[in-house]
Short mmCIF file of C-alpha atoms and ligand atoms in Angstrom, two decimals:
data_model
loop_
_atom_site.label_atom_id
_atom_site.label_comp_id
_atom_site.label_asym_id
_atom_site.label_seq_id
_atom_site.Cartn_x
_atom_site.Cartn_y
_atom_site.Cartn_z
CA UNK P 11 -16.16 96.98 46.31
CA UNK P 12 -17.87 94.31 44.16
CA UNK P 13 -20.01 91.90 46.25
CA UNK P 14 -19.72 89.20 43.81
CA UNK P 15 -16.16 87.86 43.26
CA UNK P 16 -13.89 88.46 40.41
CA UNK P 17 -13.22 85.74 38.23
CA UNK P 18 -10.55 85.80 35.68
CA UNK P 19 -7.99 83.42 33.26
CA UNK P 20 -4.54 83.54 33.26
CA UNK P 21 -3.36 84.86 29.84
CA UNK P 22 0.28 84.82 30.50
CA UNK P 23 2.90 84.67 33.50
CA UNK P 24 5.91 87.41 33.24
CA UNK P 25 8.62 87.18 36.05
CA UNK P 26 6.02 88.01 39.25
CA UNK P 27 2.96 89.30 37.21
CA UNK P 28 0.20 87.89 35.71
CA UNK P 29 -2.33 88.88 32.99
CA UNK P 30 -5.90 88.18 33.36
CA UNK P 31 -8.07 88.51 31.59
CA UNK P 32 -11.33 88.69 33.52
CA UNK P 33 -15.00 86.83 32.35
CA UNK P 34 -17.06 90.31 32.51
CA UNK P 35 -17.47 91.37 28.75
CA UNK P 36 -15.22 94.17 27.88
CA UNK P 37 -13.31 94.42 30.79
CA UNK P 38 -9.59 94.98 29.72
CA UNK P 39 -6.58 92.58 31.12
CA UNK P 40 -5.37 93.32 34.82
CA UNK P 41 -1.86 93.01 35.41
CA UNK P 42 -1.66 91.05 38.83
CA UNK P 43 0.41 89.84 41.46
CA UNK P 44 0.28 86.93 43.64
CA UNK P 45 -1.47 87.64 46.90
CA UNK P 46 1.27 87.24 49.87
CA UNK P 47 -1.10 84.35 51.43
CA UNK P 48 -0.68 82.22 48.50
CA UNK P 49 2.91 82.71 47.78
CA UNK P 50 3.34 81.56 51.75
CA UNK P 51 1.70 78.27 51.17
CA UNK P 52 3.55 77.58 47.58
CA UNK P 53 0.25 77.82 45.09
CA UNK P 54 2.01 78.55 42.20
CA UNK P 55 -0.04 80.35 39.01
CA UNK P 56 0.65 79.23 35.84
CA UNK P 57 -1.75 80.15 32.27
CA UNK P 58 -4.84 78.52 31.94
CA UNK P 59 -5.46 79.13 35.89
CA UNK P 60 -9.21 80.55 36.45
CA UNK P 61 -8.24 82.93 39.80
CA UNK P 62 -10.19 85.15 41.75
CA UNK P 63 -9.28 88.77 41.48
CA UNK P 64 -9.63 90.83 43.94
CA UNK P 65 -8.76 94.77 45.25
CA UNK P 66 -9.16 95.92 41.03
CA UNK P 67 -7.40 99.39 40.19
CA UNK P 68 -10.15 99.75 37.26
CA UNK P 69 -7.29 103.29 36.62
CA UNK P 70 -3.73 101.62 36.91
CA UNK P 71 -5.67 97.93 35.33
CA UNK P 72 -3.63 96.70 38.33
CA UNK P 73 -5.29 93.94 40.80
CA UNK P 74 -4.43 90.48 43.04
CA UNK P 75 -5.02 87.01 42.94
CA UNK P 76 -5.86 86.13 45.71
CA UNK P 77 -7.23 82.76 45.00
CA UNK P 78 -6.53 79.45 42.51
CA UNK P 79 -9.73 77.66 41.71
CA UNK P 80 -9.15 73.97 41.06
CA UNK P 81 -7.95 72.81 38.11
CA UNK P 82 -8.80 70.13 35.61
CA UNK P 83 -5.70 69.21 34.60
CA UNK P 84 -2.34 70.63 34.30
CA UNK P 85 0.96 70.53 32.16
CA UNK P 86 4.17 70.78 32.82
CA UNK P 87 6.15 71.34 29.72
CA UNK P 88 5.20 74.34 28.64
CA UNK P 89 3.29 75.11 32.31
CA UNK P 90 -0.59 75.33 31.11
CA UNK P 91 -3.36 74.28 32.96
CA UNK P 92 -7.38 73.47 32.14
CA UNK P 93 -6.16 72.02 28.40
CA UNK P 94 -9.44 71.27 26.83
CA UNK P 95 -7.86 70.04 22.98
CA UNK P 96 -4.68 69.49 21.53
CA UNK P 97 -4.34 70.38 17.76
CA UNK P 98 -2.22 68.29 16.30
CA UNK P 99 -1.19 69.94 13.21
CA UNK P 100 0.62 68.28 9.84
CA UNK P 101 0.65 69.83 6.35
CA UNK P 102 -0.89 67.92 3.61
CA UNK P 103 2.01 69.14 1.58
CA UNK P 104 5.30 70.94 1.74
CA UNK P 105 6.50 69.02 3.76
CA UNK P 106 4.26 65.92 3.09
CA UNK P 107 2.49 64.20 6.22
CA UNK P 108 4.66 61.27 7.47
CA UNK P 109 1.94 59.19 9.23
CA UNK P 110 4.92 57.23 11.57
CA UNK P 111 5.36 61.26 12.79
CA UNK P 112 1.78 61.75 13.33
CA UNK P 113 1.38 58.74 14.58
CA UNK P 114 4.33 59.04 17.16
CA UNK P 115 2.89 62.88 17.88
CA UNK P 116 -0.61 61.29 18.94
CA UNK P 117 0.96 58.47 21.35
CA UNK P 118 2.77 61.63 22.67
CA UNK P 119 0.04 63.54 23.40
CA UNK P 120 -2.69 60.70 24.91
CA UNK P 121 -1.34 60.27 28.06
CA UNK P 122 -2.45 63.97 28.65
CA UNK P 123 -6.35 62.91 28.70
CA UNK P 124 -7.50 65.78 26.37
CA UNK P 125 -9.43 65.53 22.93
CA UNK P 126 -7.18 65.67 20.04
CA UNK P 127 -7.72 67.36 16.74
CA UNK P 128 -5.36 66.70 13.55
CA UNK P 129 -5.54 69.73 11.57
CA UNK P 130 -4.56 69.25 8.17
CA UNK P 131 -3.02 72.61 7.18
CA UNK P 132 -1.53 73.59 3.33
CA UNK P 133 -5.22 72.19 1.87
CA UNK P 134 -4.81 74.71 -1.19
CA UNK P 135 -2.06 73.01 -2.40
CA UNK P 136 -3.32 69.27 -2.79
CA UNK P 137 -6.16 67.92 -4.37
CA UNK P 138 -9.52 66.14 -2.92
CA UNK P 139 -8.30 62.70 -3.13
CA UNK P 140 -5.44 63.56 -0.90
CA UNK P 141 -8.09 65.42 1.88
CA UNK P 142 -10.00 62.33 1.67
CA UNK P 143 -7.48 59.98 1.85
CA UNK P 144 -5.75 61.46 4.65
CA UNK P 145 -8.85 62.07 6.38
CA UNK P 146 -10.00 58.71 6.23
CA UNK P 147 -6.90 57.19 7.29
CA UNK P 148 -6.41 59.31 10.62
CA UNK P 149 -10.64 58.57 10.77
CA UNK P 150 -9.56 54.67 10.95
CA UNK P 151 -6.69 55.39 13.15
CA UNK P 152 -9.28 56.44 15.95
CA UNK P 153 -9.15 60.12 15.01
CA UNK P 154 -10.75 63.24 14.14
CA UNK P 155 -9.18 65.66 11.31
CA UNK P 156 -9.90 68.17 9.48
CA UNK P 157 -8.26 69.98 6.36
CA UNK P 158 -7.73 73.48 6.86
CA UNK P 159 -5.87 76.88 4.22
CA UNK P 160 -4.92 79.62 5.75
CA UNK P 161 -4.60 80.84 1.97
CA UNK P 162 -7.58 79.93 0.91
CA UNK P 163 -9.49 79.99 4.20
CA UNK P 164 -10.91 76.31 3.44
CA UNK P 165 -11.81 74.03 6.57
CA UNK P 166 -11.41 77.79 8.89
CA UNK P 167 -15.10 78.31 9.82
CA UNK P 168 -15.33 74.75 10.50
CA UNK P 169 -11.97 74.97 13.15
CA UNK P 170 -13.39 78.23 14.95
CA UNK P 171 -16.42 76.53 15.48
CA UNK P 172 -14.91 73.23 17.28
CA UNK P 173 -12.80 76.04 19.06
CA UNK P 174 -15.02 78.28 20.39
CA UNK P 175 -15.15 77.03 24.36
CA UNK P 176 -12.03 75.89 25.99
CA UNK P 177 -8.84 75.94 26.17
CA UNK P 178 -6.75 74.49 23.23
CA UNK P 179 -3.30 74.36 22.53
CA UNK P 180 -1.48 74.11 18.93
CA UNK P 181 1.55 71.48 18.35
CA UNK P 182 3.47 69.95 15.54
CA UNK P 183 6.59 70.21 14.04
CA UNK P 184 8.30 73.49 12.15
CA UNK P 185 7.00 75.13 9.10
CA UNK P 186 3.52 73.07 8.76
CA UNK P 187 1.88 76.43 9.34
CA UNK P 188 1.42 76.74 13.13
CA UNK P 189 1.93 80.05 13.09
CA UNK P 190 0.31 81.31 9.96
CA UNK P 191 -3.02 79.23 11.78
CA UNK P 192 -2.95 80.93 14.70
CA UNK P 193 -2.72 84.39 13.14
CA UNK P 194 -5.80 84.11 11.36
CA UNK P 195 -7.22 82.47 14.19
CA UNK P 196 -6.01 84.97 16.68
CA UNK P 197 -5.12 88.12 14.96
CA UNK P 198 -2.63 89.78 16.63
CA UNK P 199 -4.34 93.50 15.21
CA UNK P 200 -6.95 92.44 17.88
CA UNK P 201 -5.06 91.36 20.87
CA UNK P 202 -3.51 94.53 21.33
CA UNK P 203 -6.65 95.69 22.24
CA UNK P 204 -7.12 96.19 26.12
CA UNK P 205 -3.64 94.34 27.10
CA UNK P 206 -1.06 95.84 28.44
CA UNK P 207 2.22 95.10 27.95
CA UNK P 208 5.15 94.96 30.76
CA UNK P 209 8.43 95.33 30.23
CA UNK P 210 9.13 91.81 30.99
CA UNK P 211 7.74 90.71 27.14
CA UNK P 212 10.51 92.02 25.25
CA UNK P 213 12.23 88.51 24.00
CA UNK P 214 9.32 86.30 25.18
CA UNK P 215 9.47 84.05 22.36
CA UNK P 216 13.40 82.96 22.78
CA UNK P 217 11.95 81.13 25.98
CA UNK P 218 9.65 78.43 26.71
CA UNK P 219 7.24 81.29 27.23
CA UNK P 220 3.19 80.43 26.81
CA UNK P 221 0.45 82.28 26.54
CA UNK P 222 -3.32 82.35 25.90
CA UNK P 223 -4.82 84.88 23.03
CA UNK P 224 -8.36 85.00 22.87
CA UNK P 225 -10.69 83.99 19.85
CA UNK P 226 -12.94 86.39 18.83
CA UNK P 227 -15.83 83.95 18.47
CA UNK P 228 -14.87 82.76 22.80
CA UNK P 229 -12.59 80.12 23.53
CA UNK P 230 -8.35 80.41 24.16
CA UNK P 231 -5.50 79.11 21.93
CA UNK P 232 -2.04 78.74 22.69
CA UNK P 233 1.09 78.18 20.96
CA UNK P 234 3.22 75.37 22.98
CA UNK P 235 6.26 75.00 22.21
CA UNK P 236 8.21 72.73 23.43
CA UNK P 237 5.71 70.40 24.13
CA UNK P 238 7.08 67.81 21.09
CA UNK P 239 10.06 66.04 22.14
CA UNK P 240 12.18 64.10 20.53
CA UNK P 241 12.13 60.92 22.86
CA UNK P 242 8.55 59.10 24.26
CA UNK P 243 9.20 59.28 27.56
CA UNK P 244 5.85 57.16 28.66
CA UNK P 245 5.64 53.76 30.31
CA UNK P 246 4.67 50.92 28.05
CA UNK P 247 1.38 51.27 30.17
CA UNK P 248 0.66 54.73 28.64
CA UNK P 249 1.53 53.60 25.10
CA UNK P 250 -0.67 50.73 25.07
CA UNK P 251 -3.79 53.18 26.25
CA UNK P 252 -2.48 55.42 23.61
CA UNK P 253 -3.36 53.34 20.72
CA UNK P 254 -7.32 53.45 19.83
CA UNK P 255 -6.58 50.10 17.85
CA UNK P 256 -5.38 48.40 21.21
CA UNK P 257 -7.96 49.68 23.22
CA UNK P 258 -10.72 48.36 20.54
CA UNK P 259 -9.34 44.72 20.20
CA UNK P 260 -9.06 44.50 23.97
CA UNK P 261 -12.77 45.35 24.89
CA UNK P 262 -13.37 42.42 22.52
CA UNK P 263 -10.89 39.62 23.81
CA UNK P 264 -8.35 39.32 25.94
CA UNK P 265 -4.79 38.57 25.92
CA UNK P 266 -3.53 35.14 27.52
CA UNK P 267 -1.03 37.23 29.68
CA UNK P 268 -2.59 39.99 32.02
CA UNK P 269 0.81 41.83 31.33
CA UNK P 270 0.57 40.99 27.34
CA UNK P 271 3.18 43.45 25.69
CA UNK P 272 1.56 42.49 22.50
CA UNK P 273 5.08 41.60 20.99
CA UNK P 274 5.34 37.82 20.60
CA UNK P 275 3.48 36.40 24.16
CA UNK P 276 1.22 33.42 22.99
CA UNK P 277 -2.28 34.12 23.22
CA UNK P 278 -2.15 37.93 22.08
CA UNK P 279 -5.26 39.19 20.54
CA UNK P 280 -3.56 42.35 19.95
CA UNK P 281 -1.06 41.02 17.53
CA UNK P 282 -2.62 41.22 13.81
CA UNK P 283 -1.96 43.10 10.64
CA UNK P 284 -3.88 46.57 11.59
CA UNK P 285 -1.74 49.37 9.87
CA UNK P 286 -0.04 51.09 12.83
CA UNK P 287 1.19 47.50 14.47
CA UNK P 288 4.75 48.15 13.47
CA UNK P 289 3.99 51.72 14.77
CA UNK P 290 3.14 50.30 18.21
CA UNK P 291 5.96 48.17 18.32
CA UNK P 292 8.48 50.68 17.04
CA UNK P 293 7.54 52.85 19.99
CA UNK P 294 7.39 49.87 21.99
CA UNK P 295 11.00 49.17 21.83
CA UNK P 296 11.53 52.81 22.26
CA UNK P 297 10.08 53.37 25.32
CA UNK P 298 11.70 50.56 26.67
CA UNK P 299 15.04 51.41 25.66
CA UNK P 300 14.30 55.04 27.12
CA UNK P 301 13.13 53.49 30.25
CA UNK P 302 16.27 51.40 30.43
CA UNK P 303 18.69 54.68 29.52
CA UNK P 304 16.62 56.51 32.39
CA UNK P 305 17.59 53.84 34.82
CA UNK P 306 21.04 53.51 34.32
CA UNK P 307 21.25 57.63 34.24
CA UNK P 308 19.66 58.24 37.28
CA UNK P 309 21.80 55.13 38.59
CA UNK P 310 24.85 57.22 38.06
CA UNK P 311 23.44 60.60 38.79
CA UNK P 312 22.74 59.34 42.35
CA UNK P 313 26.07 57.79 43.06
CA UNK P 314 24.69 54.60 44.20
CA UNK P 315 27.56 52.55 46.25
CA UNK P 316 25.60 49.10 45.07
CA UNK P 317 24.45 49.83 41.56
CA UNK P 318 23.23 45.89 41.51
CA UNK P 319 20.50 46.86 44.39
CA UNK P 320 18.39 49.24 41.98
CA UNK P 321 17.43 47.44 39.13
CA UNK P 322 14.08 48.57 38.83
CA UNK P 323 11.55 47.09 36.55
CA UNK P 324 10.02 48.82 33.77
CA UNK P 325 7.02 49.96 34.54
CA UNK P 326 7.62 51.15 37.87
CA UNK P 327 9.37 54.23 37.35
CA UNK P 328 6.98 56.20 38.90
CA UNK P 329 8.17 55.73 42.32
CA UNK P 330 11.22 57.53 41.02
CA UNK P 331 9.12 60.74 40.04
CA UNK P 332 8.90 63.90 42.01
CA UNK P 333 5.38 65.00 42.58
CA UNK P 334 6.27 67.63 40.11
CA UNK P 335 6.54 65.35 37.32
CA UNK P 336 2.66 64.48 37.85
CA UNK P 337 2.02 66.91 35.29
CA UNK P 338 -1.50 65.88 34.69
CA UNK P 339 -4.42 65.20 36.72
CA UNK P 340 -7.30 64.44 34.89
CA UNK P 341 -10.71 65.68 35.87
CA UNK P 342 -14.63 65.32 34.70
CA UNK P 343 -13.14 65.40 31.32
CA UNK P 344 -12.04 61.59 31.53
CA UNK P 345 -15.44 60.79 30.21
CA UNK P 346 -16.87 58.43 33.13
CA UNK P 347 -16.10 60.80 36.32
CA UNK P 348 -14.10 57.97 37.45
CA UNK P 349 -10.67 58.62 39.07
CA UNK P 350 -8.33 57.24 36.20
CA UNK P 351 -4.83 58.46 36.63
CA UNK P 352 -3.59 59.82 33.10
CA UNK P 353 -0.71 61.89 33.79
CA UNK P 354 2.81 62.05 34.42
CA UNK P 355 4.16 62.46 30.38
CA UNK P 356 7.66 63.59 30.75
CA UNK P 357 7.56 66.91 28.07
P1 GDP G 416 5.26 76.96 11.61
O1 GDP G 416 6.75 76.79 11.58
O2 GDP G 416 4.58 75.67 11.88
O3 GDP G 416 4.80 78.04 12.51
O4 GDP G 416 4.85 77.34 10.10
P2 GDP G 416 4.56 78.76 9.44
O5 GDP G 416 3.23 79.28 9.85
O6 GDP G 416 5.74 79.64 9.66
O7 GDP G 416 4.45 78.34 7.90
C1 GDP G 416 5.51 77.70 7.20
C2 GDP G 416 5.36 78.02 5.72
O8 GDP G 416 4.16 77.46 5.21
C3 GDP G 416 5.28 79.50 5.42
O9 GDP G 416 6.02 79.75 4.26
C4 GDP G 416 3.82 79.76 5.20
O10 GDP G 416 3.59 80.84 4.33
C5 GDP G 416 3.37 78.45 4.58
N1 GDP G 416 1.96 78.18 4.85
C6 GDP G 416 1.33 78.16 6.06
N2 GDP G 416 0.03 77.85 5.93
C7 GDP G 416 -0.18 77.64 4.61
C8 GDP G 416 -1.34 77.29 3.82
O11 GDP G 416 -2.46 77.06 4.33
N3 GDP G 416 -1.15 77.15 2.48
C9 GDP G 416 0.06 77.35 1.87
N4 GDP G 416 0.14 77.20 0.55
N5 GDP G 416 1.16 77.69 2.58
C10 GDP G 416 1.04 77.85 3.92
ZN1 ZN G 417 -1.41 40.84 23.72
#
């Protein structure tokens, strides 16, 4: 026995095992299983968990978790935890970046309290003026890019660097070169190397399945799919703290109304000719629409006998929400250390 404990990451979950992969150098994965204790008081293990290990079969690579350390934050949809970045990722070309989409994409992913990344993928195929341009315009927008070519390998050294500690997960819509990014990131050549593989990972990627691969240079990446929705299904709360532009004009001035929607209430300092103001109130309308189609759904779901008793307002769906749906509990990375509650994104 080990006096010190053993502390490892969840790589992936597969029916009741788990692969970690543990923080000593050159140790290869374990396949685990929950420890009976924890399964008895309901700690469920999902990827991205840090766990202590314990009882190691260094011969079979077989071990136990036998403990969950805390975690910084946690998704549901796909079930990660300890997210550290969010690459956004749009092609400069083929398809064309449609900066509504991008724009929707980041009010998507705010709410989740994580740094975001755009990364700018296809940069082989269009000229400087078009890096720059779209670079500056996210830049105003409130947020980082960078241009990347998995042909070429432009804007790569740059990415690994910003990737190198942490936990970050890949998003974006089909054929913008997720995939081709994360193989040259991750090679798969390499992550055969000291994992084993169960016979539960035959027809892993038909599910919402997630998992971790290690970068050679430190740090974990992970595909998520599934995490890009079709609807925003935020409160108008959320969407107002998702807009840097917002957040900026408020620290100035203040709005007439506490409760300002920033639509047409006198007194709205919001309100102006900033580029993504018809964004804002595009998704405006649409998460109000959602929140009404939510309310009359669940209305009927529930069989109410007096449908006229639960109207509830708007931004008080939360009380509807299982604990479940609290997919997100922010932690030291919020900035301030103070207790702000970002969560509960409906993926
Ligand atoms: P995904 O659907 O987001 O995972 O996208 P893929 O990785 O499958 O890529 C979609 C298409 O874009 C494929 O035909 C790739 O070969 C191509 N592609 C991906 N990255 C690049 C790149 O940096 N430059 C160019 N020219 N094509 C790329
Ligand atoms: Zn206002």
């Amino acid at each position: 026995m080990r006096e010190r404990p053993l502390i490892g990451w969840v790589m992936a979950v597969q029916a009741n095992f788990y692969r970690v992969r543990l923080e000593l150098p050159d140790q290869p994965e374990l396949l685990c299983v929950r420890r009976a204790r924890l399964k008895k008081v309901g700690v469920q293990i999902v990827v991205g968990d840090r766990v202590v290990v314990e009882e190691p079969d260094w011969q079979g690579n077989r071990g136990a978790i036998a403990e969950v350390l805390p975690r910084r934050n946690q998704l549901e949809r796909p079930a990660i935890s300890n997210v550290d970045r969010l690459l956004l990722v749009s092609s400069l070309a083929q398809p064309e970046p449609d900066p509504h989409q991008v724009s929707r994409f980041l009010a998507m992913a705010a709410p989740l309290g994580c740094a975001v990344l755009v990364v700018w993928t296809k940069r082989d195929l269009v000229g400087e003026r078009t890096v720059t341009f779209w670079g500056d315009r996210l830049h105003q927008w409130g947020y980082p890019s960078l241009a990347v070519s998995t042909v070429t390998g432009q804007g790569l050294e740059e990415l690994r660097g910003q990737l190198r500690s942490g936990i970050s997960i890949v998003t974006g819509l089909s054929g913008v070169g997720k995939s081709s990014l994360i193989q040259v990131l991750a090679p798969r050549e390499q992550l055969r190397t000291g994992r084993i593989s169960t016979r539960h990972e035959k027809g892993r990627h038909t599910t919402r399945h997630v998992e971790l691969f290690p970068l050679p240079e430190g740090g974990h990446l992970a595909d998520s799919p599934g995490f890009m929705q079709p609807a925003l299904t935020m409160t108008v709360r959320q969407l107002m703290a998702a807009f840097p532009e917002i957040q900026f004009r408020l620290e100035q001035d203040s709005c007439q109304f506490p409760d300002c929607t920033h639509r047409h209430e006198p007194g709205c300092v919001v309100r102006g000719d900033w580029e993504r103001y018809p964004h804002y109130l595009n998704f405006l309308a649409e998460v109000q629409e959602h929140g009404d189609r939510l309310h009359s759904t669940r209305t009927t779901d529930r069989a109410y006998k007096d449908k006229s008793q639960h109207h509830e307002p708007l931004l008080n769906r939360k009380k509807h929400r299982r604990p479940s749906r609290r997919v997100l509990h922010q932690g030291q990375d919020a900035g301030n250390g103070s207790d702000i509650e970002v969560g509960e994104v409906e993926l």
